[in-house]
Tab-separated table of C-alpha atoms and ligand atoms in Angstrom:
chain	number	residue	atom	x	y	z
A	1	MET	CA	-19.167	-6.093	-8.014
A	2	ARG	CA	-17.297	-9.368	-8.402
A	3	ARG	CA	-17.742	-11.089	-11.746
A	4	ILE	CA	-16.754	-14.318	-13.411
A	5	LEU	CA	-15.928	-13.626	-17.071
A	6	TRP	CA	-16.648	-16.907	-18.837
A	7	PHE	CA	-14.842	-17.033	-22.211
A	8	ARG	CA	-16.488	-19.474	-24.650
A	9	ARG	CA	-17.049	-18.388	-28.257
A	10	ASP	CA	-15.120	-15.139	-27.796
A	11	LEU	CA	-11.480	-16.130	-27.349
A	12	ARG	CA	-9.902	-12.691	-27.804
A	13	VAL	CA	-9.043	-9.557	-25.843
A	14	GLU	CA	-10.010	-6.979	-28.487
A	15	ASP	CA	-13.572	-5.745	-28.886
A	16	ASN	CA	-14.941	-8.158	-26.295
A	17	PRO	CA	-17.919	-7.232	-24.073
A	18	LEU	CA	-16.504	-9.370	-21.241
A	19	LEU	CA	-13.617	-6.954	-20.900
A	20	ALA	CA	-15.940	-3.957	-20.785
A	21	GLN	CA	-17.321	-5.011	-17.353
A	22	ASP	CA	-15.845	-3.080	-14.487
A	23	GLY	CA	-15.078	-4.220	-10.944
A	24	GLU	CA	-13.181	-7.236	-9.729
A	25	VAL	CA	-13.084	-9.956	-12.382
A	26	PHE	CA	-12.274	-13.633	-12.646
A	27	PRO	CA	-11.626	-14.610	-16.308
A	28	ILE	CA	-12.107	-18.337	-16.855
A	29	PHE	CA	-12.158	-20.937	-19.611
A	30	ILE	CA	-13.673	-24.388	-19.085
A	31	PHE	CA	-12.641	-27.447	-21.079
A	32	ASP	CA	-16.097	-29.022	-20.885
A	33	SER	CA	-15.753	-32.726	-20.084
A	34	ASN	CA	-19.286	-33.440	-21.384
A	35	ILE	CA	-18.123	-32.416	-24.853
A	36	LEU	CA	-14.502	-33.569	-24.707
A	37	SER	CA	-15.304	-37.057	-23.404
A	38	LYS	CA	-17.011	-37.830	-26.740
A	39	LEU	CA	-13.983	-36.875	-28.853
A	40	PRO	CA	-10.973	-39.008	-29.796
A	41	ALA	CA	-7.595	-38.051	-28.297
A	42	ASN	CA	-6.396	-36.892	-31.724
A	43	ASP	CA	-9.192	-34.372	-32.332
A	44	LYS	CA	-7.620	-31.441	-34.215
A	45	ARG	CA	-10.072	-28.882	-32.873
A	46	VAL	CA	-8.902	-29.445	-29.316
A	47	THR	CA	-5.333	-28.586	-30.379
A	48	PHE	CA	-6.673	-25.415	-32.030
A	49	ILE	CA	-8.719	-24.494	-28.946
A	50	PHE	CA	-5.862	-25.295	-26.557
A	51	ASN	CA	-3.430	-23.110	-28.548
A	52	THR	CA	-5.987	-20.320	-28.734
A	53	VAL	CA	-6.743	-20.477	-25.001
A	54	SER	CA	-3.000	-20.433	-24.177
A	55	SER	CA	-2.530	-17.393	-26.377
A	56	LEU	CA	-5.595	-15.713	-24.795
A	57	LYS	CA	-4.066	-16.303	-21.347
A	58	THR	CA	-0.833	-14.610	-22.442
A	59	LYS	CA	-2.710	-11.668	-23.953
A	60	LEU	CA	-4.796	-11.241	-20.794
A	61	GLN	CA	-1.606	-11.271	-18.687
A	62	LYS	CA	-0.262	-8.449	-20.875
A	63	ILE	CA	-3.216	-6.263	-19.858
A	64	GLY	CA	-2.850	-7.070	-16.158
A	65	LEU	CA	-5.379	-9.919	-16.047
A	66	ASP	CA	-5.062	-13.714	-16.375
A	67	LEU	CA	-7.129	-16.757	-17.315
A	68	ALA	CA	-8.041	-19.562	-14.919
A	69	ILE	CA	-8.383	-22.853	-16.780
A	70	PHE	CA	-10.790	-25.567	-15.634
A	71	HIS	CA	-11.672	-29.040	-16.889
A	72	GLY	CA	-14.975	-30.648	-15.898
A	73	ASN	CA	-18.746	-30.286	-15.945
A	74	PRO	CA	-19.518	-26.509	-15.960
A	75	PRO	CA	-22.379	-26.601	-13.366
A	76	ASP	CA	-20.093	-28.520	-10.925
A	77	ILE	CA	-17.405	-25.898	-11.366
A	78	PHE	CA	-19.871	-23.046	-10.833
A	79	LYS	CA	-21.224	-24.780	-7.719
A	80	ALA	CA	-17.729	-24.549	-6.267
A	81	LEU	CA	-17.196	-20.928	-7.340
A	82	ALA	CA	-20.610	-19.278	-6.997
A	83	GLU	CA	-20.488	-18.124	-3.370
A	84	ASN	CA	-17.522	-15.808	-4.069
A	85	PHE	CA	-19.182	-13.933	-6.940
A	86	ASP	CA	-22.128	-11.676	-7.794
A	87	GLU	CA	-22.592	-12.789	-11.380
A	88	VAL	CA	-21.211	-14.606	-14.391
A	89	VAL	CA	-20.844	-12.691	-17.662
A	90	ALA	CA	-20.826	-14.654	-20.931
A	91	SER	CA	-21.723	-14.234	-24.578
A	92	GLY	CA	-24.589	-16.077	-26.264
A	93	ASP	CA	-24.324	-19.694	-27.334
A	94	TYR	CA	-27.556	-21.028	-28.738
A	95	ASP	CA	-27.515	-24.759	-29.337
A	96	SER	CA	-29.669	-26.846	-27.002
A	97	TYR	CA	-26.761	-28.234	-24.992
A	98	ALA	CA	-25.366	-24.725	-24.419
A	99	LEU	CA	-28.771	-23.287	-23.469
A	100	GLU	CA	-29.442	-26.082	-20.980
A	101	ARG	CA	-25.912	-25.772	-19.500
A	102	ASP	CA	-26.381	-22.013	-19.091
A	103	ARG	CA	-29.816	-22.532	-17.544
A	104	LYS	CA	-28.254	-24.798	-14.894
A	105	VAL	CA	-25.497	-22.265	-14.218
A	106	SER	CA	-28.053	-19.451	-13.963
A	107	HIS	CA	-29.649	-21.292	-11.014
A	108	LEU	CA	-26.341	-20.988	-9.189
A	109	LEU	CA	-25.322	-17.440	-10.085
A	110	HIS	CA	-26.884	-14.424	-11.783
A	111	PHE	CA	-26.244	-14.849	-15.524
A	112	ASN	CA	-25.384	-11.661	-17.416
A	113	TYR	CA	-25.745	-12.507	-21.125
A	114	GLN	CA	-23.866	-10.382	-23.654
A	115	SER	CA	-24.634	-10.249	-27.352
A	116	ASP	CA	-21.380	-10.791	-29.218
A	117	THR	CA	-21.333	-13.887	-31.406
A	118	TYR	CA	-23.638	-12.685	-34.175
A	119	ILE	CA	-24.367	-9.385	-35.918
A	120	PHE	CA	-27.906	-9.184	-34.576
A	121	ARG	CA	-29.497	-10.076	-31.265
A	122	THR	CA	-31.726	-13.128	-31.225
A	123	LYS	CA	-34.956	-11.124	-31.429
A	124	GLU	CA	-33.716	-8.178	-33.482
A	125	VAL	CA	-34.666	-9.348	-36.987
A	126	LEU	CA	-38.311	-10.420	-36.775
A	127	LYS	CA	-41.306	-10.189	-39.103
A	128	SER	CA	-43.813	-7.369	-38.561
A	129	ASP	CA	-45.932	-9.764	-36.463
A	130	SER	CA	-42.854	-10.364	-34.229
A	131	THR	CA	-42.389	-13.960	-35.356
A	132	PRO	CA	-39.111	-15.288	-36.785
A	133	TYR	CA	-38.474	-15.300	-40.522
A	134	LEU	CA	-38.577	-18.715	-42.162
A	135	VAL	CA	-37.206	-17.668	-45.542
A	136	PHE	CA	-33.718	-16.266	-46.016
A	137	THR	CA	-34.267	-13.485	-48.573
A	138	PRO	CA	-36.907	-11.565	-46.543
A	139	PHE	CA	-34.696	-12.043	-43.445
A	140	TYR	CA	-31.766	-10.635	-45.387
A	141	ASN	CA	-33.768	-7.665	-46.691
A	142	LYS	CA	-35.030	-6.838	-43.202
A	143	ALA	CA	-31.529	-7.279	-41.739
A	144	LYS	CA	-30.184	-4.740	-44.243
A	145	THR	CA	-32.765	-2.155	-43.189
A	146	LEU	CA	-31.905	-2.678	-39.512
A	147	PHE	CA	-28.125	-2.634	-39.990
A	148	THR	CA	-26.642	0.594	-38.618
A	149	SER	CA	-23.327	1.966	-37.343
A	150	LYS	CA	-24.201	0.507	-33.917
A	151	HIS	CA	-23.481	-2.949	-35.378
A	152	LEU	CA	-19.939	-1.790	-36.132
A	153	GLU	CA	-19.060	-0.276	-32.776
A	154	ILE	CA	-15.831	-1.250	-31.040
A	155	ILE	CA	-16.411	-2.326	-27.457
A	156	PRO	CA	-13.535	-0.754	-25.500
A	157	ASN	CA	-11.827	-2.557	-22.618
A	158	THR	CA	-12.289	-1.009	-19.192
A	159	THR	CA	-10.024	-1.095	-16.128
A	160	GLN	CA	-10.549	-4.280	-14.160
A	161	LYS	CA	-9.090	-5.670	-10.964
A	162	LEU	CA	-8.050	-9.312	-11.109
A	163	PHE	CA	-9.551	-11.749	-8.576
A	164	ASP	CA	-6.870	-13.486	-6.524
A	165	PHE	CA	-6.597	-17.163	-7.596
A	166	GLU	CA	-4.117	-19.902	-8.487
A	167	TYR	CA	-3.834	-19.227	-12.224
A	168	ASN	CA	-0.781	-21.302	-13.092
A	169	VAL	CA	-2.394	-24.759	-12.872
A	170	LEU	CA	-5.308	-26.522	-14.532
A	171	HIS	CA	-8.168	-27.104	-12.083
A	172	ASN	CA	-9.573	-30.527	-12.873
A	173	PHE	CA	-13.055	-31.440	-11.581
A	174	SER	CA	-13.816	-35.148	-11.831
A	175	ASN	CA	-16.436	-37.101	-9.797
A	176	ASN	CA	-16.427	-34.463	-7.037
A	177	ILE	CA	-12.640	-34.624	-6.752
A	178	VAL	CA	-10.719	-31.478	-7.577
A	179	SER	CA	-7.083	-31.818	-8.610
A	180	LYS	CA	-4.446	-29.402	-9.830
A	181	LEU	CA	-2.692	-30.451	-13.036
A	182	ASP	CA	-0.225	-28.961	-15.499
A	183	ILE	CA	-1.808	-26.774	-18.112
A	184	SER	CA	-1.304	-29.104	-21.066
A	185	LEU	CA	-3.280	-30.989	-23.691
A	186	GLU	CA	-2.245	-34.260	-22.032
A	187	SER	CA	-3.900	-33.172	-18.753
A	188	ILE	CA	-7.257	-33.081	-20.519
A	189	GLY	CA	-6.609	-36.376	-22.336
A	190	PHE	CA	-5.564	-35.130	-25.793
A	191	VAL	CA	-2.525	-35.423	-28.024
A	192	GLU	CA	-1.179	-32.452	-29.951
A	193	GLN	CA	-2.098	-32.532	-33.656
A	194	THR	CA	-0.425	-30.846	-36.608
A	195	LEU	CA	-2.551	-28.033	-38.005
A	196	THR	CA	-2.341	-26.847	-41.613
A	197	LYS	CA	-0.462	-23.670	-42.577
A	198	GLU	CA	-3.796	-21.919	-43.170
A	199	GLN	CA	-5.157	-22.996	-39.768
A	200	LEU	CA	-2.161	-21.359	-38.117
A	201	LEU	CA	-2.828	-17.956	-39.705
A	202	THR	CA	-4.241	-15.251	-37.453
A	203	PRO	CA	-7.605	-13.765	-38.438
A	204	GLN	CA	-5.838	-10.506	-39.314
A	205	GLU	CA	-3.497	-12.378	-41.674
A	206	LYS	CA	-6.532	-14.047	-43.267
A	207	LEU	CA	-8.203	-10.659	-43.761
A	208	ASP	CA	-5.013	-9.293	-45.382
A	209	ILE	CA	-4.951	-12.199	-47.820
A	210	PHE	CA	-8.692	-11.948	-48.444
A	211	SER	CA	-8.454	-8.216	-49.218
A	212	THR	CA	-6.712	-9.216	-52.469
A	213	LYS	CA	-9.561	-11.604	-53.309
A	214	ILE	CA	-12.783	-10.029	-52.111
A	215	SER	CA	-13.492	-8.136	-55.331
A	216	ALA	CA	-13.697	-11.487	-57.168
A	217	TYR	CA	-15.498	-13.329	-54.311
A	218	SER	CA	-18.855	-13.506	-56.050
A	219	ASN	CA	-17.398	-14.966	-59.276
A	220	ASP	CA	-14.687	-17.168	-57.832
A	221	ARG	CA	-15.939	-18.548	-54.534
A	222	ASP	CA	-17.261	-21.819	-55.952
A	223	TYR	CA	-14.147	-22.745	-57.936
A	224	LEU	CA	-12.188	-25.268	-55.937
A	225	ALA	CA	-8.740	-24.423	-57.280
A	226	LEU	CA	-8.978	-20.706	-56.533
A	227	ASN	CA	-9.079	-20.614	-52.693
A	228	ALA	CA	-11.258	-17.557	-53.141
A	229	THR	CA	-13.032	-17.505	-49.772
A	230	SER	CA	-12.022	-15.874	-46.489
A	231	GLU	CA	-11.329	-19.035	-44.394
A	232	LEU	CA	-12.737	-17.121	-41.427
A	233	SER	CA	-15.350	-19.665	-40.330
A	234	ILE	CA	-13.183	-21.183	-37.601
A	235	ASP	CA	-12.347	-17.706	-36.248
A	236	LEU	CA	-15.992	-16.724	-36.221
A	237	ARG	CA	-16.791	-20.024	-34.518
A	238	PHE	CA	-14.359	-19.458	-31.656
A	239	GLY	CA	-14.501	-15.682	-31.664
A	240	THR	CA	-10.792	-15.169	-32.312
A	241	ILE	CA	-12.053	-12.181	-34.289
A	242	SER	CA	-15.161	-10.198	-33.444
A	243	ILE	CA	-17.922	-10.200	-36.046
A	244	ARG	CA	-17.951	-6.388	-35.668
A	245	GLU	CA	-14.287	-6.226	-36.648
A	246	VAL	CA	-15.034	-8.242	-39.801
A	247	LEU	CA	-17.855	-5.806	-40.578
A	248	ARG	CA	-15.612	-2.765	-39.990
A	249	TRP	CA	-13.039	-4.309	-42.331
A	250	LEU	CA	-15.819	-4.843	-44.861
A	251	GLN	CA	-16.776	-1.159	-44.635
A	252	VAL	CA	-13.181	-0.236	-45.510
A	253	GLN	CA	-13.357	-2.495	-48.578
A	254	LYS	CA	-16.683	-0.929	-49.548
A	255	LYS	CA	-15.152	2.546	-49.361
A	256	LYS	CA	-12.532	1.357	-51.876
A	257	GLY	CA	-15.413	0.743	-54.309
A	258	ILE	CA	-15.538	-3.037	-53.887
A	259	ASP	CA	-18.923	-4.752	-54.056
A	260	THR	CA	-19.025	-6.235	-50.554
A	261	GLU	CA	-22.649	-7.347	-50.710
A	262	PRO	CA	-22.022	-11.029	-51.697
A	263	PHE	CA	-19.751	-11.542	-48.704
A	264	PHE	CA	-22.054	-9.632	-46.337
A	265	ARG	CA	-24.884	-11.902	-47.490
A	266	GLN	CA	-22.946	-14.978	-46.341
A	267	LEU	CA	-22.395	-13.414	-42.921
A	268	ILE	CA	-26.134	-12.812	-42.703
A	269	PHE	CA	-26.707	-16.480	-43.582
A	270	ARG	CA	-24.746	-17.352	-40.466
A	271	ASP	CA	-27.030	-15.086	-38.400
A	272	PHE	CA	-30.154	-16.499	-40.065
A	273	TYR	CA	-29.235	-20.071	-39.176
A	274	ALA	CA	-28.310	-19.160	-35.600
A	275	MET	CA	-31.619	-17.337	-35.125
A	276	LEU	CA	-33.558	-20.283	-36.552
A	277	LEU	CA	-31.945	-22.730	-34.159
A	278	TYR	CA	-32.556	-20.346	-31.266
A	279	HIS	CA	-36.268	-20.005	-32.079
A	280	PHE	CA	-36.813	-23.636	-33.154
A	281	PRO	CA	-34.463	-25.774	-31.039
A	282	TYR	CA	-36.209	-28.989	-32.107
A	283	LEU	CA	-34.629	-28.546	-35.579
A	284	GLU	CA	-31.463	-29.951	-34.075
A	285	SER	CA	-32.851	-33.432	-34.640
A	286	GLN	CA	-36.283	-33.088	-36.279
A	287	ASN	CA	-37.416	-32.007	-39.736
A	288	PHE	CA	-39.223	-28.728	-40.202
A	289	ARG	CA	-41.195	-30.140	-43.128
A	290	TYR	CA	-41.823	-33.507	-44.785
A	291	LYS	CA	-41.341	-36.875	-43.206
A	292	PHE	CA	-38.193	-37.695	-45.186
A	293	ASN	CA	-36.440	-39.790	-42.616
A	294	GLY	CA	-33.963	-41.460	-44.916
A	295	ILE	CA	-33.361	-45.184	-45.104
A	296	ASN	CA	-30.815	-46.829	-42.809
A	297	ASN	CA	-28.079	-48.502	-44.832
A	298	ASN	CA	-24.879	-49.288	-42.953
A	299	GLU	CA	-23.025	-50.427	-46.051
A	300	TYR	CA	-23.523	-47.036	-47.750
A	301	TYR	CA	-22.764	-45.203	-44.525
A	302	GLU	CA	-19.471	-47.058	-44.031
A	303	ALA	CA	-18.398	-46.393	-47.633
A	304	PHE	CA	-19.220	-42.700	-47.064
A	305	CYS	CA	-17.376	-42.425	-43.738
A	306	SER	CA	-14.275	-44.080	-45.154
A	307	ALA	CA	-14.393	-41.826	-48.259
A	308	LYS	CA	-14.784	-44.792	-50.609
A	309	THR	CA	-18.045	-44.074	-52.403
A	310	GLY	CA	-16.391	-44.373	-55.818
A	311	VAL	CA	-17.673	-40.901	-56.746
A	312	PRO	CA	-14.457	-38.875	-57.144
A	313	ILE	CA	-15.620	-35.409	-56.049
A	314	VAL	CA	-17.482	-36.835	-53.031
A	315	ASP	CA	-14.488	-38.899	-51.921
A	316	ALA	CA	-12.143	-35.939	-52.444
A	317	GLY	CA	-14.328	-33.751	-50.197
A	318	LEU	CA	-14.547	-36.433	-47.532
A	319	ARG	CA	-10.798	-37.006	-47.602
A	320	GLN	CA	-10.166	-33.275	-47.316
A	321	LEU	CA	-12.408	-33.345	-44.257
A	322	LEU	CA	-10.713	-36.370	-42.688
A	323	GLU	CA	-7.214	-35.032	-43.395
A	324	THR	CA	-7.614	-31.350	-42.526
A	325	GLY	CA	-10.966	-30.847	-40.789
A	326	GLU	CA	-12.057	-28.612	-43.660
A	327	MET	CA	-14.239	-28.875	-46.752
A	328	HIS	CA	-15.028	-26.251	-49.369
A	329	ASN	CA	-18.624	-24.965	-49.211
A	330	ARG	CA	-19.435	-26.092	-52.770
A	331	VAL	CA	-18.195	-29.600	-51.941
A	332	ARG	CA	-20.180	-29.629	-48.663
A	333	MET	CA	-23.299	-29.033	-50.768
A	334	ILE	CA	-22.394	-31.772	-53.282
A	335	VAL	CA	-21.552	-34.255	-50.512
A	336	ALA	CA	-24.683	-33.518	-48.454
A	337	SER	CA	-26.911	-33.820	-51.532
A	338	PHE	CA	-25.299	-37.151	-52.469
A	339	PHE	CA	-25.748	-38.410	-48.892
A	340	THR	CA	-29.382	-37.410	-48.417
A	341	LYS	CA	-30.654	-37.948	-51.971
A	342	ASN	CA	-28.546	-40.518	-53.831
A	343	LEU	CA	-27.734	-42.629	-50.770
A	344	LEU	CA	-31.071	-41.708	-49.126
A	345	LEU	CA	-29.433	-41.783	-45.703
A	346	PRO	CA	-30.876	-39.821	-42.723
A	347	TRP	CA	-29.528	-36.248	-42.750
A	348	GLN	CA	-28.894	-36.550	-39.000
A	349	TRP	CA	-26.179	-39.142	-39.690
A	350	GLY	CA	-24.404	-36.853	-42.132
A	351	GLU	CA	-24.741	-33.920	-39.778
A	352	ALA	CA	-23.185	-35.969	-36.969
A	353	PHE	CA	-20.308	-37.054	-39.222
A	354	PHE	CA	-19.543	-33.434	-40.159
A	355	ALA	CA	-19.885	-32.425	-36.486
A	356	GLN	CA	-17.259	-34.981	-35.586
A	357	HIS	CA	-14.723	-33.703	-38.115
A	358	LEU	CA	-15.281	-30.063	-39.137
A	359	MET	CA	-12.816	-27.610	-37.608
A	360	ASP	CA	-15.421	-24.838	-38.001
A	361	TYR	CA	-18.267	-27.006	-36.696
A	362	ASP	CA	-21.113	-24.804	-35.653
A	363	ALA	CA	-24.393	-26.435	-34.642
A	364	SER	CA	-26.694	-23.926	-36.328
A	365	SER	CA	-24.839	-23.643	-39.662
A	366	ASN	CA	-24.280	-27.370	-39.880
A	367	ILE	CA	-27.753	-28.555	-38.877
A	368	LEU	CA	-29.625	-26.040	-40.997
A	369	SER	CA	-27.349	-26.651	-43.999
A	370	TRP	CA	-27.949	-30.389	-43.759
A	371	GLN	CA	-31.700	-29.817	-43.500
A	372	TRP	CA	-31.455	-27.476	-46.510
A	373	SER	CA	-29.673	-30.184	-48.505
A	374	ALA	CA	-32.147	-32.873	-47.436
A	375	GLY	CA	-35.063	-30.615	-48.380
A	376	THR	CA	-36.533	-30.952	-44.896
A	377	GLY	CA	-35.681	-27.624	-43.312
A	378	VAL	CA	-36.978	-24.102	-43.083
A	379	ASP	CA	-36.431	-22.494	-46.520
A	380	PRO	CA	-34.971	-25.692	-48.034
A	381	GLN	CA	-33.860	-26.286	-51.595
A	382	PRO	CA	-36.715	-28.124	-53.342
A	383	TYR	CA	-36.546	-31.861	-52.714
A	384	PHE	CA	-36.467	-32.543	-56.457
A	385	ARG	CA	-33.184	-30.633	-56.871
A	386	ILE	CA	-30.380	-33.178	-56.734
A	387	PHE	CA	-26.792	-32.070	-57.338
A	388	ASN	CA	-25.146	-34.093	-60.086
A	389	PRO	CA	-21.641	-34.711	-58.651
A	390	TYR	CA	-20.181	-35.281	-62.128
A	391	THR	CA	-21.415	-32.069	-63.759
A	392	GLN	CA	-20.554	-30.192	-60.550
A	393	SER	CA	-16.945	-31.378	-60.704
A	394	MET	CA	-16.765	-30.640	-64.417
A	395	LYS	CA	-17.805	-27.076	-63.680
A	396	PHE	CA	-16.024	-26.282	-60.416
A	397	ASP	CA	-12.967	-28.564	-60.592
A	398	LYS	CA	-12.330	-28.256	-64.303
A	399	ASN	CA	-8.862	-29.805	-64.383
A	400	GLY	CA	-9.571	-32.264	-61.588
A	401	GLY	CA	-6.890	-30.651	-59.402
A	402	TYR	CA	-9.011	-30.882	-56.246
A	403	ILE	CA	-9.938	-34.535	-56.840
A	404	LYS	CA	-6.354	-35.525	-57.619
A	405	ARG	CA	-4.980	-33.668	-54.624
A	406	TYR	CA	-7.094	-35.609	-52.144
A	407	VAL	CA	-7.536	-38.949	-53.964
A	408	PRO	CA	-4.038	-39.979	-55.058
A	409	GLU	CA	-5.363	-43.231	-56.608
A	410	LEU	CA	-6.870	-40.998	-59.295
A	411	SER	CA	-3.834	-38.813	-59.939
A	412	ASN	CA	-3.000	-40.468	-63.269
A	413	ILE	CA	-6.575	-40.835	-64.480
A	414	SER	CA	-7.797	-38.489	-67.192
A	415	ILE	CA	-10.319	-35.907	-66.010
A	416	LYS	CA	-12.689	-37.197	-68.730
A	417	PHE	CA	-13.112	-40.390	-66.722
A	418	LEU	CA	-13.579	-38.644	-63.393
A	419	VAL	CA	-16.584	-36.666	-64.539
A	420	ASP	CA	-18.257	-39.423	-66.541
A	421	GLU	CA	-20.134	-42.083	-64.643
A	422	VAL	CA	-20.438	-44.443	-67.606
A	423	LYS	CA	-16.653	-44.406	-68.087
A	424	LEU	CA	-16.071	-44.910	-64.343
A	425	TYR	CA	-18.205	-48.049	-64.443
A	426	SER	CA	-16.507	-49.405	-67.564
A	427	TYR	CA	-12.942	-49.071	-66.318
A	428	ALA	CA	-11.351	-50.666	-63.250
A	429	ILE	CA	-9.090	-48.219	-61.408
A	430	LEU	CA	-6.405	-49.784	-59.249
A	431	ASN	CA	-7.308	-49.473	-55.525
A	432	TYR	CA	-10.357	-47.326	-56.235
A	433	PRO	CA	-13.952	-48.617	-56.006
A	434	GLN	CA	-16.648	-48.207	-58.637
A	435	PRO	CA	-19.476	-45.829	-57.640
A	436	ILE	CA	-21.652	-47.405	-54.921
A	437	VAL	CA	-24.761	-45.999	-56.585
A	438	ASN	CA	-25.555	-44.996	-60.125
A	439	TYR	CA	-26.394	-41.285	-60.179
A	440	LYS	CA	-29.311	-41.460	-62.605
A	441	GLU	CA	-30.935	-44.514	-61.045
A	442	SER	CA	-30.479	-43.348	-57.455
A	443	SER	CA	-31.833	-39.886	-58.302
A	444	LYS	CA	-34.921	-41.456	-59.857
A	445	LYS	CA	-35.400	-43.638	-56.778
A	446	ALA	CA	-34.997	-40.617	-54.484
A	447	LEU	CA	-37.589	-38.611	-56.414
A	448	GLU	CA	-40.078	-41.456	-56.215
A	449	TYR	CA	-39.445	-41.809	-52.484
A	450	PHE	CA	-39.854	-38.077	-51.807
A	451	LYS	CA	-42.916	-37.825	-54.016
A	452	SER	CA	-44.614	-40.718	-52.229
A	453	LEU	CA	-44.036	-38.994	-48.885
A	454	THR	CA	-45.068	-35.477	-49.924
A	455	SER	CA	-48.317	-36.709	-51.442
A	456	LYS	CA	-49.347	-38.492	-48.222
B	501	FAD	C1	-23.704	-29.345	-45.381
B	501	FAD	C2	-23.051	-28.069	-44.899
B	501	FAD	C3	-22.549	-27.988	-43.605
B	501	FAD	C4	-21.969	-26.791	-43.143
B	501	FAD	N1	-21.481	-26.732	-41.851
B	501	FAD	C5	-20.945	-25.589	-41.381
B	501	FAD	C6	-20.438	-25.510	-40.060
B	501	FAD	O1	-20.493	-26.460	-39.276
B	501	FAD	N2	-19.863	-24.331	-39.661
B	501	FAD	C7	-19.792	-23.249	-40.499
B	501	FAD	O2	-19.257	-22.209	-40.086
B	501	FAD	N3	-20.294	-23.285	-41.740
B	501	FAD	C8	-20.848	-24.424	-42.220
B	501	FAD	N4	-21.320	-24.467	-43.495
B	501	FAD	C9	-21.319	-23.221	-44.318
B	501	FAD	C10	-20.068	-22.986	-45.185
B	501	FAD	O3	-19.735	-24.152	-45.886
B	501	FAD	C11	-18.847	-22.536	-44.380
B	501	FAD	O4	-19.205	-21.465	-43.533
B	501	FAD	C12	-17.743	-22.042	-45.331
B	501	FAD	O5	-17.331	-23.096	-46.165
B	501	FAD	C13	-16.558	-21.546	-44.523
B	501	FAD	O6	-15.526	-21.108	-45.369
B	501	FAD	P1	-15.112	-19.575	-45.394
B	501	FAD	O7	-14.932	-19.061	-44.007
B	501	FAD	O8	-13.948	-19.468	-46.317
B	501	FAD	O9	-16.411	-18.935	-46.011
B	501	FAD	P2	-16.663	-17.564	-46.781
B	501	FAD	O10	-17.243	-17.905	-48.108
B	501	FAD	O11	-15.473	-16.699	-46.770
B	501	FAD	O12	-17.844	-16.897	-45.958
B	501	FAD	C14	-17.635	-15.992	-44.866
B	501	FAD	C15	-18.345	-16.457	-43.631
B	501	FAD	O13	-19.755	-16.458	-43.853
B	501	FAD	C16	-20.344	-17.571	-43.171
B	501	FAD	N5	-20.939	-18.460	-44.179
B	501	FAD	C17	-20.542	-18.639	-45.458
B	501	FAD	N6	-21.374	-19.494	-46.095
B	501	FAD	C18	-22.299	-19.866	-45.192
B	501	FAD	C19	-23.432	-20.727	-45.235
B	501	FAD	N7	-23.786	-21.374	-46.362
B	501	FAD	N8	-24.150	-20.886	-44.125
B	501	FAD	C20	-23.840	-20.228	-42.965
B	501	FAD	N9	-22.781	-19.391	-42.868
B	501	FAD	C21	-22.027	-19.214	-43.965
B	501	FAD	C22	-19.219	-18.306	-42.447
B	501	FAD	O14	-19.167	-17.836	-41.130
B	501	FAD	C23	-17.992	-17.880	-43.241
B	501	FAD	O15	-16.808	-17.904	-42.494
B	501	FAD	C24	-21.911	-25.657	-44.001
B	501	FAD	C25	-22.410	-25.751	-45.310
B	501	FAD	C26	-22.970	-26.943	-45.761
B	501	FAD	C27	-23.504	-27.012	-47.167
């Protein structure tokens, strides 16, 4: 059997089902031009992916294999390769673009799908009538009853023979012309970006750090100064660690007497959202409930995208995102609520903005979280719940350290002003705008708008 091993969201050599396939193998990675052509040359994620792919290539060489690197439209590349192979092996990727791409490839070559990205298979956690869960808590309860040692198993590597190929160049497919280029970021049209110290940590280093924090995870995770979360989302996104390895690590913590349930619950959230998008692909752009479509307002949208809304915690979150590609979960919730409720902008615009900048961007988590915030999704927060950005910052950024770190114009302003809208309006801050909307008035307007639509 001759197999193409297509690495996508599983960029590692340990505990990887692709490396458990025997026979003659051809490990490949494709820099997908359909995706990359929409990104600016300074996209940080491409630097992260390029570094990770280079390191994967080295690790594969150490076990007697290699990685062929392509750039182009995946179906075109498979058209050129298919006749030499019996099948392509790849792990699941469930957004609509990925499913359509895989469908096209499956017409060219037998597609052997492996379950690797999530804890459960797409149809493993279903209601008793075999339909998907629409509410998280019952999904979570069912998931717990189905969770067994099989979800923790290590997938061992097997002995594989490497397919003979030119591995030391980048194979570029463009308009039916194939060229051989240097393996470099420049060859695919990108410029190397500086990543933060945390983004350069390996997943194992992150787990070591997190083992000193996990016992306080439930209490501390929302406090912005504490850095109390695992920072693993980017690794889970690109599969630089297997979800099973995270779960095995969690078992070790549990055996030490630590309450691991709050963290496990978040991992199940990730599965829940992925399963929802798999079963209801239309959620990518359409509401599950209510016709809240938002109101187009370019002035608000521009203020938001340039992190100049005049609301300190919102601007701090947006500047963290623009500077580092990251944003704390609590701030993502505050920002998304402000966007969809106080600015009444379409959630799809906010989702697209996050998609453009988040290092850990994952279609299912991002789309379903935005729909949750907008009150339009499956199992949403009630539409009448609107986060108050001022009381949120008072609670979770008590000393204003987060705001001041990312919005230097506010570094000398007393925290009392930053969490009080009336004071912000009454006092001109040098180089910093006043809030573009008044929280109380815009919340009232949002409630009236939502009410008028739900009663129709
Ligand atoms: C509007 C909005 C957009 C979001 N977009 C994304 C996204 O594109 N990609 C993404 O991975 N997460 C997204 N999240 C979820 C969450 O914010 C991040 O997973 C989390 O901040 C990552 O930090 P961490 O790894 O330190 O998380 P931890 O708190 O350490 O959690 C561990 C893991 O559990 C998963 N997880 C945690 N919280 C959630 C959640 N609410 N929903 C789904 N999975 C979760 C992640 O894989 C995370 O790495 C979004 C949340 C909101 C409110």
